[in-house]
mmCIF file of C-alpha atoms and ligand atoms in Angstrom:
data_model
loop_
_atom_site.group_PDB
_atom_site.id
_atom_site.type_symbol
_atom_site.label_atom_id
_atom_site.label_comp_id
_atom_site.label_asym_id
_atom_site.label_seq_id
_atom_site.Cartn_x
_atom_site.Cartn_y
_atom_site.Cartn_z
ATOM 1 C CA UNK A 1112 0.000 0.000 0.000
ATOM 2 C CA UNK A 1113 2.831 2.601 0.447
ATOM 3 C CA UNK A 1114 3.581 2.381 -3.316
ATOM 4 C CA UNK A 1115 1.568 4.097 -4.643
ATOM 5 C CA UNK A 1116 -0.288 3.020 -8.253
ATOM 6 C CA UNK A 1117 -2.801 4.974 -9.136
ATOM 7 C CA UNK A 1118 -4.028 3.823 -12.802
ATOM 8 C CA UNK A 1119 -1.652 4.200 -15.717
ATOM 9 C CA UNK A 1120 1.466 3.888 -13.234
ATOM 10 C CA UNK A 1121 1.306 0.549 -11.703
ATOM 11 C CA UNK A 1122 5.394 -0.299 -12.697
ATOM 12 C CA UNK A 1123 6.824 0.315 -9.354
ATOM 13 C CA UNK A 1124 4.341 -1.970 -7.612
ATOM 14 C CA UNK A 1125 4.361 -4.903 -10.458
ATOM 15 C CA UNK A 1126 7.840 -5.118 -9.939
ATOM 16 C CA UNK A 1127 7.486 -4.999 -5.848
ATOM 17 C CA UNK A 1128 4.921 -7.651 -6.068
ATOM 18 C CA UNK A 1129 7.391 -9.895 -8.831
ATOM 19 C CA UNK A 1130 9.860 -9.870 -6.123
ATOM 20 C CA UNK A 1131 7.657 -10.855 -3.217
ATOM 21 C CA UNK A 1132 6.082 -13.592 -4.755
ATOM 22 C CA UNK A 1133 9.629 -14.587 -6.253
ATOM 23 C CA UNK A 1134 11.503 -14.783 -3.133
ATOM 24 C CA UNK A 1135 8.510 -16.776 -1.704
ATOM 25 C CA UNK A 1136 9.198 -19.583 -4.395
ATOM 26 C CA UNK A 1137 6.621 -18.828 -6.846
ATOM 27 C CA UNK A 1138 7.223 -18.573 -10.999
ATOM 28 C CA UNK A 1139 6.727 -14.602 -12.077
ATOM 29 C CA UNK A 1140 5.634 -13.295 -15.666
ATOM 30 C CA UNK A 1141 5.257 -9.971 -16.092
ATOM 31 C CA UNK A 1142 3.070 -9.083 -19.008
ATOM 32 C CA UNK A 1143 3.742 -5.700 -20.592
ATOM 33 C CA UNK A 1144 0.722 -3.598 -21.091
ATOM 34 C CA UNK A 1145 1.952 -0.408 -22.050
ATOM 35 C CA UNK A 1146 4.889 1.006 -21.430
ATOM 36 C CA UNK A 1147 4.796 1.221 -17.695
ATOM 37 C CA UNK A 1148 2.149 -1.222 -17.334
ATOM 38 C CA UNK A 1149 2.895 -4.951 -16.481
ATOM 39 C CA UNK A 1150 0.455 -7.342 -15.227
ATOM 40 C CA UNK A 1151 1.659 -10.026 -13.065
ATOM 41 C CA UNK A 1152 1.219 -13.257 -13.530
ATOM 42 C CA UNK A 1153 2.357 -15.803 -10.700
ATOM 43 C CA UNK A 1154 2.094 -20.337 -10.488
ATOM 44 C CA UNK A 1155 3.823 -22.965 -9.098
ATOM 45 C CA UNK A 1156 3.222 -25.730 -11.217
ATOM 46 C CA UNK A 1157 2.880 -25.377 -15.533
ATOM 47 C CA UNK A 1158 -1.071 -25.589 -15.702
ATOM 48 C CA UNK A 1159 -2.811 -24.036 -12.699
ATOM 49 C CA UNK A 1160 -6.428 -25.144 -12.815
ATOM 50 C CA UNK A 1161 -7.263 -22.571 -10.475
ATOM 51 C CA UNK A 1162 -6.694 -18.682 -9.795
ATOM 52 C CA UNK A 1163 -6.902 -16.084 -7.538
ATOM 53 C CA UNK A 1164 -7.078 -12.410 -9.542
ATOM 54 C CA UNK A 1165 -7.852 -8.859 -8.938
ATOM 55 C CA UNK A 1166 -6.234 -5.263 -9.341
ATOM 56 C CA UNK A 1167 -2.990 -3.716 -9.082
ATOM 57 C CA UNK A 1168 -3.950 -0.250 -9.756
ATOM 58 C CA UNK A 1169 -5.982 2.194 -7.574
ATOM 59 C CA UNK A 1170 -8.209 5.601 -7.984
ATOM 60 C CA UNK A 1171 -6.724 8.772 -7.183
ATOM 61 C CA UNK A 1172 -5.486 10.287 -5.038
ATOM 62 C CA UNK A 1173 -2.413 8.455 -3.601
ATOM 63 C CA UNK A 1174 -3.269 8.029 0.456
ATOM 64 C CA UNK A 1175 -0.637 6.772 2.692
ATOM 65 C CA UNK A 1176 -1.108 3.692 4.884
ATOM 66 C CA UNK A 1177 -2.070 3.968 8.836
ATOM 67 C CA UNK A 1178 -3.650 1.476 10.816
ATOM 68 C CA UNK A 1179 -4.814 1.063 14.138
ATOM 69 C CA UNK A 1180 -5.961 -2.118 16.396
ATOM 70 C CA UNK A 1181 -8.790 -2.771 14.493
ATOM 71 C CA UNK A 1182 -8.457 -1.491 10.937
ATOM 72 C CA UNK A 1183 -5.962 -0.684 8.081
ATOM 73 C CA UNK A 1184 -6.804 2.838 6.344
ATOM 74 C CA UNK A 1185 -5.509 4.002 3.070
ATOM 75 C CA UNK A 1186 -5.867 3.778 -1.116
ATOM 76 C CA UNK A 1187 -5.924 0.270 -1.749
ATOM 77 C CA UNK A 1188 -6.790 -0.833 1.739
ATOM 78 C CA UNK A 1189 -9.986 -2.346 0.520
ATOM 79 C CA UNK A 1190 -9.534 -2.003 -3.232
ATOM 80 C CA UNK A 1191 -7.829 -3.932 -4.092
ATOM 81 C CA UNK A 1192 -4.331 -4.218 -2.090
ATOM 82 C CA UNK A 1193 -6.110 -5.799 0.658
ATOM 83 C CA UNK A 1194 -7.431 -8.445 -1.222
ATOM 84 C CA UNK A 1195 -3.828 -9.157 -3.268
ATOM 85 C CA UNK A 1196 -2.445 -9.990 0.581
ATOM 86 C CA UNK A 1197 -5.480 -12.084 1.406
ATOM 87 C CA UNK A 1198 -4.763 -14.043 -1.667
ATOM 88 C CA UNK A 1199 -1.837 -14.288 -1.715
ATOM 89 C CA UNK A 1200 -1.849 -15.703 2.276
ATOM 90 C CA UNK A 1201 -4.787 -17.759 1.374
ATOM 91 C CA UNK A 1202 -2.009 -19.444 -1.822
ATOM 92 C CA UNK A 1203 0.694 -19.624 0.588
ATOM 93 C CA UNK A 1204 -1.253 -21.727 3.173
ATOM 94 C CA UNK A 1205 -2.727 -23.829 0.326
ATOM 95 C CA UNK A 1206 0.937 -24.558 -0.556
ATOM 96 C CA UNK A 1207 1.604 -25.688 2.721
ATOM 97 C CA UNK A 1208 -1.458 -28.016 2.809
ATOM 98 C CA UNK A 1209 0.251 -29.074 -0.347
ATOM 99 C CA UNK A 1210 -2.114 -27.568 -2.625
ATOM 100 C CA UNK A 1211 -0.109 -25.995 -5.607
ATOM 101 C CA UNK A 1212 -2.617 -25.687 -8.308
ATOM 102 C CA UNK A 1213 -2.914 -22.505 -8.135
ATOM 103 C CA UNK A 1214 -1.799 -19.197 -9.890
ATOM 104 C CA UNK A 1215 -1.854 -15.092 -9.172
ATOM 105 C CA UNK A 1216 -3.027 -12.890 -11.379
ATOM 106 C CA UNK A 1217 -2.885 -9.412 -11.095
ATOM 107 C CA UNK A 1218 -4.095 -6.700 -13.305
ATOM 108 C CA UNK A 1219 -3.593 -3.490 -14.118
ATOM 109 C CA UNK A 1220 -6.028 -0.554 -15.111
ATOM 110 C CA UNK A 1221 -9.430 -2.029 -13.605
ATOM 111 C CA UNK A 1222 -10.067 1.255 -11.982
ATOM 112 C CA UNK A 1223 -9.735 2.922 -16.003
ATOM 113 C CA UNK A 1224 -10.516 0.490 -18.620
ATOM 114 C CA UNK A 1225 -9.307 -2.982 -17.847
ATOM 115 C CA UNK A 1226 -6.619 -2.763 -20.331
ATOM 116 C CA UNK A 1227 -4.634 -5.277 -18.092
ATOM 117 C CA UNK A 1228 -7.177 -7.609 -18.054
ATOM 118 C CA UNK A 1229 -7.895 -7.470 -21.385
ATOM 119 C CA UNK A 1230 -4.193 -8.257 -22.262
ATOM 120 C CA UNK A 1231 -4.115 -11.010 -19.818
ATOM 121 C CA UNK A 1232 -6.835 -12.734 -21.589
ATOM 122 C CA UNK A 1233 -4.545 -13.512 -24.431
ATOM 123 C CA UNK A 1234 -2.030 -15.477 -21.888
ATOM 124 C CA UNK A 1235 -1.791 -18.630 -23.057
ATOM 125 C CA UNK A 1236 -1.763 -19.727 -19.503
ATOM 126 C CA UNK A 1237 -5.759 -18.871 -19.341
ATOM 127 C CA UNK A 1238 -6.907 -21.515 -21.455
ATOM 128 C CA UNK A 1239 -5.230 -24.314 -18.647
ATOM 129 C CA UNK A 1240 -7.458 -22.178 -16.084
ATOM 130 C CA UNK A 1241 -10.998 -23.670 -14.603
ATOM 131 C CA UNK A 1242 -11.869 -21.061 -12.221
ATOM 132 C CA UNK A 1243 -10.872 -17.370 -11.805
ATOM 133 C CA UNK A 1244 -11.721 -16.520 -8.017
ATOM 134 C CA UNK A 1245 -11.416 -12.726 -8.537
ATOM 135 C CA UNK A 1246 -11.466 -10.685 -5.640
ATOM 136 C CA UNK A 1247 -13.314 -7.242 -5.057
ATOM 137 C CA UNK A 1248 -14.957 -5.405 -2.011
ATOM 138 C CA UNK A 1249 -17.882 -7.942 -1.660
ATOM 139 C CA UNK A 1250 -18.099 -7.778 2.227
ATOM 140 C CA UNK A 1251 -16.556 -11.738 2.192
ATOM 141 C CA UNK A 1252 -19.997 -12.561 0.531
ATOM 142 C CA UNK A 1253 -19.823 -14.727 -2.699
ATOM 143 C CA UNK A 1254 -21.106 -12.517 -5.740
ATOM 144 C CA UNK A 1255 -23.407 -14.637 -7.764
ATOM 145 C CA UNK A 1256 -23.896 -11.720 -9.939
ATOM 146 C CA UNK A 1257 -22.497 -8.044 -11.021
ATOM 147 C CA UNK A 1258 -24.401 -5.316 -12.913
ATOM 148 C CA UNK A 1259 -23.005 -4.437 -16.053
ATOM 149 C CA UNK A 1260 -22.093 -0.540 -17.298
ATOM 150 C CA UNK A 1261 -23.227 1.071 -20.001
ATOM 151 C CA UNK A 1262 -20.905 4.658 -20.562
ATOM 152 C CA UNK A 1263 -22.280 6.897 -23.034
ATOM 153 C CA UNK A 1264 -22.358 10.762 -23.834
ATOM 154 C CA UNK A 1265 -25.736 12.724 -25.149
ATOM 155 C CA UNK A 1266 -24.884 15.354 -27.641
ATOM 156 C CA UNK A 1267 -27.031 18.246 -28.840
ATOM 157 C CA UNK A 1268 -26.271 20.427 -31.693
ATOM 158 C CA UNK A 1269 -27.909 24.036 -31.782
ATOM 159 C CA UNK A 1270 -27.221 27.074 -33.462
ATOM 160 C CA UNK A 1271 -25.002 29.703 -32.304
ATOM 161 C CA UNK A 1272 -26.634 33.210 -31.701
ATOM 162 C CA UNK A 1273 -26.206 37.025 -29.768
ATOM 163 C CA UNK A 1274 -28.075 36.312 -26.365
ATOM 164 C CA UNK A 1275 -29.789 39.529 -26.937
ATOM 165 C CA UNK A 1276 -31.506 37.832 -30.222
ATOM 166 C CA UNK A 1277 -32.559 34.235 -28.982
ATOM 167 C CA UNK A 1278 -35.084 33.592 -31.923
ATOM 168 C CA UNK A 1279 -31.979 33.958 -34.547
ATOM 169 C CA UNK A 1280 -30.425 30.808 -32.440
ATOM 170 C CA UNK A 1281 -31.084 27.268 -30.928
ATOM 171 C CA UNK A 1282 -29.991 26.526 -27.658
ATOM 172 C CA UNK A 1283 -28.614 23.338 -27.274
ATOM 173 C CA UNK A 1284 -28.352 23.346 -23.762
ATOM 174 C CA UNK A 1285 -32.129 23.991 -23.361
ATOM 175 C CA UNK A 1286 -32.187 20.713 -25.658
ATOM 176 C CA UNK A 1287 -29.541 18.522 -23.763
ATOM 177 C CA UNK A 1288 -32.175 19.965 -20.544
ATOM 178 C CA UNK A 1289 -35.266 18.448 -22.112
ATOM 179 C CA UNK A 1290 -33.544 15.254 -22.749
ATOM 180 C CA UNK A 1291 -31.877 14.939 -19.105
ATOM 181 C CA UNK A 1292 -35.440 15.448 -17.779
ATOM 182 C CA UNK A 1293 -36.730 12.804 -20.024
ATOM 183 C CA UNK A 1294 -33.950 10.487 -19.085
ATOM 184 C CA UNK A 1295 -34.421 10.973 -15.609
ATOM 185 C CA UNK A 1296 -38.361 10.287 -15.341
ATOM 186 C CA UNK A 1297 -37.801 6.913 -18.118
ATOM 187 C CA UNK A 1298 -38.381 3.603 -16.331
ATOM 188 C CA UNK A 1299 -35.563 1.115 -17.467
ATOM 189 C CA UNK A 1300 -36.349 -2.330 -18.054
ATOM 190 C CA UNK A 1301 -35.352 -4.130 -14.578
ATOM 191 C CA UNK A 1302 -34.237 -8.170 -14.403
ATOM 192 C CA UNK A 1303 -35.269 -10.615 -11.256
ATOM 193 C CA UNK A 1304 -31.886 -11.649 -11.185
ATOM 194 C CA UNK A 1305 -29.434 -8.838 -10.974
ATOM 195 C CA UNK A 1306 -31.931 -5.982 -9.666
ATOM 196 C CA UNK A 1307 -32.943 -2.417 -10.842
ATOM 197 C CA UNK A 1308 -31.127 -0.333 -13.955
ATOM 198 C CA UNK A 1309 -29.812 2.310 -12.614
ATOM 199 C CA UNK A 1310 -28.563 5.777 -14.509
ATOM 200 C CA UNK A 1311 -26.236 8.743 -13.579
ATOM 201 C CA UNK A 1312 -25.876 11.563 -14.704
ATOM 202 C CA UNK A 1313 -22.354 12.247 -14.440
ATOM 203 C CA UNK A 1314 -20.447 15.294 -16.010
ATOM 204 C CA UNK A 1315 -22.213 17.946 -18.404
ATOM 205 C CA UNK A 1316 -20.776 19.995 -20.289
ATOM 206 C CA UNK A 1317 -21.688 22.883 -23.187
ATOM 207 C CA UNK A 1318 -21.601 26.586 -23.887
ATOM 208 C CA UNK A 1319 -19.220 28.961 -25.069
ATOM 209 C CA UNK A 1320 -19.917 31.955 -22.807
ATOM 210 C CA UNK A 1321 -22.504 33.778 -21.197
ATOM 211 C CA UNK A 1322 -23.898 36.264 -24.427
ATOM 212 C CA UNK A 1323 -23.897 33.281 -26.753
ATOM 213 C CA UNK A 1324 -26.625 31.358 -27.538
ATOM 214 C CA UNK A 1325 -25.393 27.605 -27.126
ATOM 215 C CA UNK A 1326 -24.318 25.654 -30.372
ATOM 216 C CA UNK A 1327 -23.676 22.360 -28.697
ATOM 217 C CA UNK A 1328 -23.929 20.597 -25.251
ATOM 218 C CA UNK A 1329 -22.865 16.878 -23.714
ATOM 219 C CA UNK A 1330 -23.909 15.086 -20.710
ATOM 220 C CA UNK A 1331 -22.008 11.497 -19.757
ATOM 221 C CA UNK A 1332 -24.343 9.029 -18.443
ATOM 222 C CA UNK A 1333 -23.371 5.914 -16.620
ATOM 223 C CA UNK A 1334 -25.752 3.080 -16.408
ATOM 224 C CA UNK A 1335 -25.663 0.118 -14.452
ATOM 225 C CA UNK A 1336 -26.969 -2.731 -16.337
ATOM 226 C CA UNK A 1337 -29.101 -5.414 -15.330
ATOM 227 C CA UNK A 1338 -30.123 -6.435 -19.086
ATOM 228 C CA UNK A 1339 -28.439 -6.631 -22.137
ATOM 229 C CA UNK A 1340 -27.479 -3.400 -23.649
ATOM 230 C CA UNK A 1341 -29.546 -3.557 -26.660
ATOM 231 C CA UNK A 1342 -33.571 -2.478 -24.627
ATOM 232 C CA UNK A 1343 -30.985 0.553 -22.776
ATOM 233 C CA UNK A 1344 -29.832 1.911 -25.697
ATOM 234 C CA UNK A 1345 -33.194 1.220 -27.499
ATOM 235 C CA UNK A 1346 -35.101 3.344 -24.937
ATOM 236 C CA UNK A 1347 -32.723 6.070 -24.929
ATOM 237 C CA UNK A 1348 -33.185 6.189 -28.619
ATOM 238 C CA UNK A 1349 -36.597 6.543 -29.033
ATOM 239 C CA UNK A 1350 -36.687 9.259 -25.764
ATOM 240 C CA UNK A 1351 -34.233 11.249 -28.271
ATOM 241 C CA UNK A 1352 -36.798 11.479 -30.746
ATOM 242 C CA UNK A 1353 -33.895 13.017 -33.029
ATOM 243 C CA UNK A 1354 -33.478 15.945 -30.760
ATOM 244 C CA UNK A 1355 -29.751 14.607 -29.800
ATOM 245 C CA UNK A 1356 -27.492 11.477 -30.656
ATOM 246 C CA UNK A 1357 -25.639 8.840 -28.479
ATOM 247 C CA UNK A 1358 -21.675 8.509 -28.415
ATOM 248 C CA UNK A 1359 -20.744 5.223 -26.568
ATOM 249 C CA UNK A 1360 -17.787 4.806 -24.836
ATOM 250 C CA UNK A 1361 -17.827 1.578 -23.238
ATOM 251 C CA UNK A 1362 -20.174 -1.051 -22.527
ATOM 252 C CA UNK A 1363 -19.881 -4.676 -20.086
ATOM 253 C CA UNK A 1364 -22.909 -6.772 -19.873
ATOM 254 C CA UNK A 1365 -24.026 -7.931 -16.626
ATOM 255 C CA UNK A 1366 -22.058 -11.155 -15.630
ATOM 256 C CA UNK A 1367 -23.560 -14.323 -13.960
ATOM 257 C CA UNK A 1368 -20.762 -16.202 -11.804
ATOM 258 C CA UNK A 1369 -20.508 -19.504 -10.092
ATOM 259 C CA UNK A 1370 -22.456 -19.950 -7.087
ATOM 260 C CA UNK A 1371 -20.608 -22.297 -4.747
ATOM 261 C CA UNK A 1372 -22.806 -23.814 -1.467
ATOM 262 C CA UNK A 1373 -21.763 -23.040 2.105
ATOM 263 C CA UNK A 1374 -21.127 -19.651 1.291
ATOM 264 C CA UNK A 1375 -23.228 -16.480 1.812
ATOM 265 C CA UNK A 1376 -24.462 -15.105 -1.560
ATOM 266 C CA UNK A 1377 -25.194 -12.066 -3.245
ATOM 267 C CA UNK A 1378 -25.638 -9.767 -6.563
ATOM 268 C CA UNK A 1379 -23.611 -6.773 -6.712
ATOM 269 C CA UNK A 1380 -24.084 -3.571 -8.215
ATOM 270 C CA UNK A 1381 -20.274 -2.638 -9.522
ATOM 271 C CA UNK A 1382 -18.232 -4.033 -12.192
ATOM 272 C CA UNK A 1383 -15.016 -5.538 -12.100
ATOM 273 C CA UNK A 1384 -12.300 -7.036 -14.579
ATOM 274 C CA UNK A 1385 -14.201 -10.353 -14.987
ATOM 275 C CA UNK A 1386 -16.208 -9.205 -18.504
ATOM 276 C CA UNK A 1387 -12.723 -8.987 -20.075
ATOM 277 C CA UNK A 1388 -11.417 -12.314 -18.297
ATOM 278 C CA UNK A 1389 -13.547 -14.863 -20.860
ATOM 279 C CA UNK A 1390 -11.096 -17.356 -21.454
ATOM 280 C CA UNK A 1391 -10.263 -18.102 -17.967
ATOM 281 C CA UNK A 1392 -12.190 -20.014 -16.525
ATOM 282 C CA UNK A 1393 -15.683 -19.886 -14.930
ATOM 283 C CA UNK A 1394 -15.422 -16.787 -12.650
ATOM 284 C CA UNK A 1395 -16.471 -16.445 -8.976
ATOM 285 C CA UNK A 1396 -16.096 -12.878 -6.745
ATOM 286 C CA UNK A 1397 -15.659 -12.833 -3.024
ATOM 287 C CA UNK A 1398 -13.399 -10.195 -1.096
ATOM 288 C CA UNK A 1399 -13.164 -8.881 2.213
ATOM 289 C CA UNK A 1400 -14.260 -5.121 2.490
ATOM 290 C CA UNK A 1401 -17.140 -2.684 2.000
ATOM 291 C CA UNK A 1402 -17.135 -1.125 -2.017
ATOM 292 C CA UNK A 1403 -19.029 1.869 -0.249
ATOM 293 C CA UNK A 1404 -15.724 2.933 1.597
ATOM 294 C CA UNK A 1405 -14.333 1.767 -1.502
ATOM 295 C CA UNK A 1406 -12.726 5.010 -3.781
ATOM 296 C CA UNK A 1407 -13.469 7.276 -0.525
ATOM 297 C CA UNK A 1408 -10.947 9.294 1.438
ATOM 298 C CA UNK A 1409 -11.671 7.161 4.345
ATOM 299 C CA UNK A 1410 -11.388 4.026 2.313
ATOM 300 C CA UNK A 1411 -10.341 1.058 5.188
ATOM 301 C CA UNK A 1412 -10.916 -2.557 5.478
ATOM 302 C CA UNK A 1413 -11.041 -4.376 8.798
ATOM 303 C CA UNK A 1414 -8.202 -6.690 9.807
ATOM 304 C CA UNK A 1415 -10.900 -9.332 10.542
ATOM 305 C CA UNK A 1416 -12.500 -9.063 7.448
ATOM 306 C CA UNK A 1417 -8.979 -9.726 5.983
ATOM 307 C CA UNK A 1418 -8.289 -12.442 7.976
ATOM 308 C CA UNK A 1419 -11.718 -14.356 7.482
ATOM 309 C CA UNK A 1420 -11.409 -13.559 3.516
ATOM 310 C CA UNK A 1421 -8.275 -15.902 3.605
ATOM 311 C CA UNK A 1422 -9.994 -18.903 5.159
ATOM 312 C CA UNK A 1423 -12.763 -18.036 2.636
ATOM 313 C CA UNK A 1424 -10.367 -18.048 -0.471
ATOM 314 C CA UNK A 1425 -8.533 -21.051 1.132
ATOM 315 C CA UNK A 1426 -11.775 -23.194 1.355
ATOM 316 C CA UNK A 1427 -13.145 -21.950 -1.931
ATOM 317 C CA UNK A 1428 -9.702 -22.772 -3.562
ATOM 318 C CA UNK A 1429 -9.941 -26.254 -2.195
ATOM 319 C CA UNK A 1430 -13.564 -26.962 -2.758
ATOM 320 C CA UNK A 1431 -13.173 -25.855 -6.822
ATOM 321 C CA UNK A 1432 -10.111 -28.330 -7.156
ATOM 322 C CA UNK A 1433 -12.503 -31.300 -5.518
ATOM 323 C CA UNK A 1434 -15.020 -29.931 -8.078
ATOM 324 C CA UNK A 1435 -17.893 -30.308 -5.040
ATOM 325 C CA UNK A 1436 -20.091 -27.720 -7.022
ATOM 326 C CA UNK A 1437 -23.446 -26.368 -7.607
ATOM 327 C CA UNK A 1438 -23.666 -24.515 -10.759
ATOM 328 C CA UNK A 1439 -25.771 -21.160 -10.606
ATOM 329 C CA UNK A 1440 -29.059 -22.474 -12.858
ATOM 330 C CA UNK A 1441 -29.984 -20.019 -15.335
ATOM 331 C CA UNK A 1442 -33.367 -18.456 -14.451
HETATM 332 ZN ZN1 LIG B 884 -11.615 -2.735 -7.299
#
């Protein structure tokens, strides 16, 4: 946690984490991502069948470490440098047991784009993998289920004008308006499974100054998906009735992972790296931590949480290898 890695400058703590896990015994890759980017990729035998994965890289800004009796405070604490330790604890006792079918991967970007884990999906290591136990604030529950997001900007066009002489303009921030109200009062199709669509509206942005009628306008809207895209973007369509278009930046569908029995289930609302994981493995989500202290100032996780989530990851480790499962049933 005291190096810091805030997203696009996670070199310094790759190579920390290559050396820890080196001079513990285990096999390190580092897999370039950009130029200070490398993912980490960590096993002990040639064909893990099972891994434990989240991310390297944090939101700003950079917060130092503290800790007291009960709790450790800080960026990362809960997301995701926490979970890392828990893991990697969890792989070390497994080892110990005599367990060593198991591999590390860590990621960088999550908290951007999941460039990293993109890239690490073309590791020929993931097609040996069977289960990706990726770790994220869940509160030590097992996530049976994570919304999706659905990033997109609303653009109006208008026609520049003297403020003194609306009628010879069109504003498009009176437009953009009209469409943010619409947006706001539209009821998005909802799923049993994974809960109510949500929408923010995030940043908006238009105008040139203050005596100008406004020739354009743009408001980002983040959705959290609990259906496929296609009805979402649909809806929004036919609210625009022409008066704006959609730009879309990025879209993950909502993911369905493994549910495993003896442990305390749930469906989240965030997304993690686990759309752009596809060829390894079915995934699962558990980690110790709340995600609503989670890219705070006060973000902390508690040092019993920590400790529980490596019994957790130890007995869900063990129980995937035995292959003692109950696969979620589609609905
Ligand atoms: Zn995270």
């Amino acid at each position: 946690m005291s190096v810091p890695s805030v997203s696009g400058d996670e070199d310094a703590v790759g190579f920390w984490l290559r050396d820890y896990l080196e001079s513990l015994g285990w096999t390190v890759d580092l897999q370039k991502v950009s130029e200070n980017q490398n993912n980490v990729i960590a096993y002990l035998n040639e064909t893990p069948r099972v891994w434990f994965s989240t991310h390297m890289d944090t939101v700003p800004p950079f917060i130092e470490p503290s800790e007291d009796d009960e709790k450790i405070y800080g960026r990362g604490s809960c997301d995701a440098k926490g979970i890392i330790a828990a893991q990697i604890t969890a792989a070390q006792r497994l080892r110990t047991s005599g367990v060593e079918d198991i591999g590390l991967l860590y990621t960088v970007e999550e908290e951007r784009s999941s460039t990293g884990a993109r890239a690490a999906n073309n590791h020929p290591l993931a097609a040996k993998c069977e289960y990706l136990i990726n770790g994220e604030p869940t509160d030590n529950d097992l996530a049976i289920g994570s919304k999706g997001t659905f990033r997109l900007n609303i653009k109006t066009i208008g026609k520049a004008a003297h403020s003194a002489y609306p009628e010879q303009g069109d504003s498009a921030i009176e437009r953009l308006l009209d469409i943010l109200e619409d947006v706001r009062h539209t009821k998005f199709p909802n799923d049993d499974f994974f809960g109510e669509t949500t929408a923010n509206i995030g940043t908006i942005n238009g105008g040139l100054a203050l005596n100008v009628i406004p020739p354009m306008a743009e408001a980002g809207i983040a959705v959290r998906l609990t259906t496929p895209r296609k009805p979402i973007e649909d809806a929004l369509s036919s609210l625009l009735r022409g008066r704006g278009e959609i730009e879309v930046l990025s879209c993950s569908e909502p993911v369905r992972m493994l549910a495993v029995d003896g442990f305390k289930q749930k469906v989240v609302r965030f997304t993690t790296d686990i759309p752009y994981l596809t060829k390894w493995g079915q995934p699962l989500l558990l980690g110790p931590g709340s995600i609503l202290v989670a890219h705070t100032k006060d973000e902390f996780v508690l040092k019993s949480e920590l400790e529980e989530a490596v019994g957790l990851y130890a007995d869900l480790a063990k129980k995937l290898l035995a292959t003692e499962l109950t696969v979620n049933t589609e609905k």
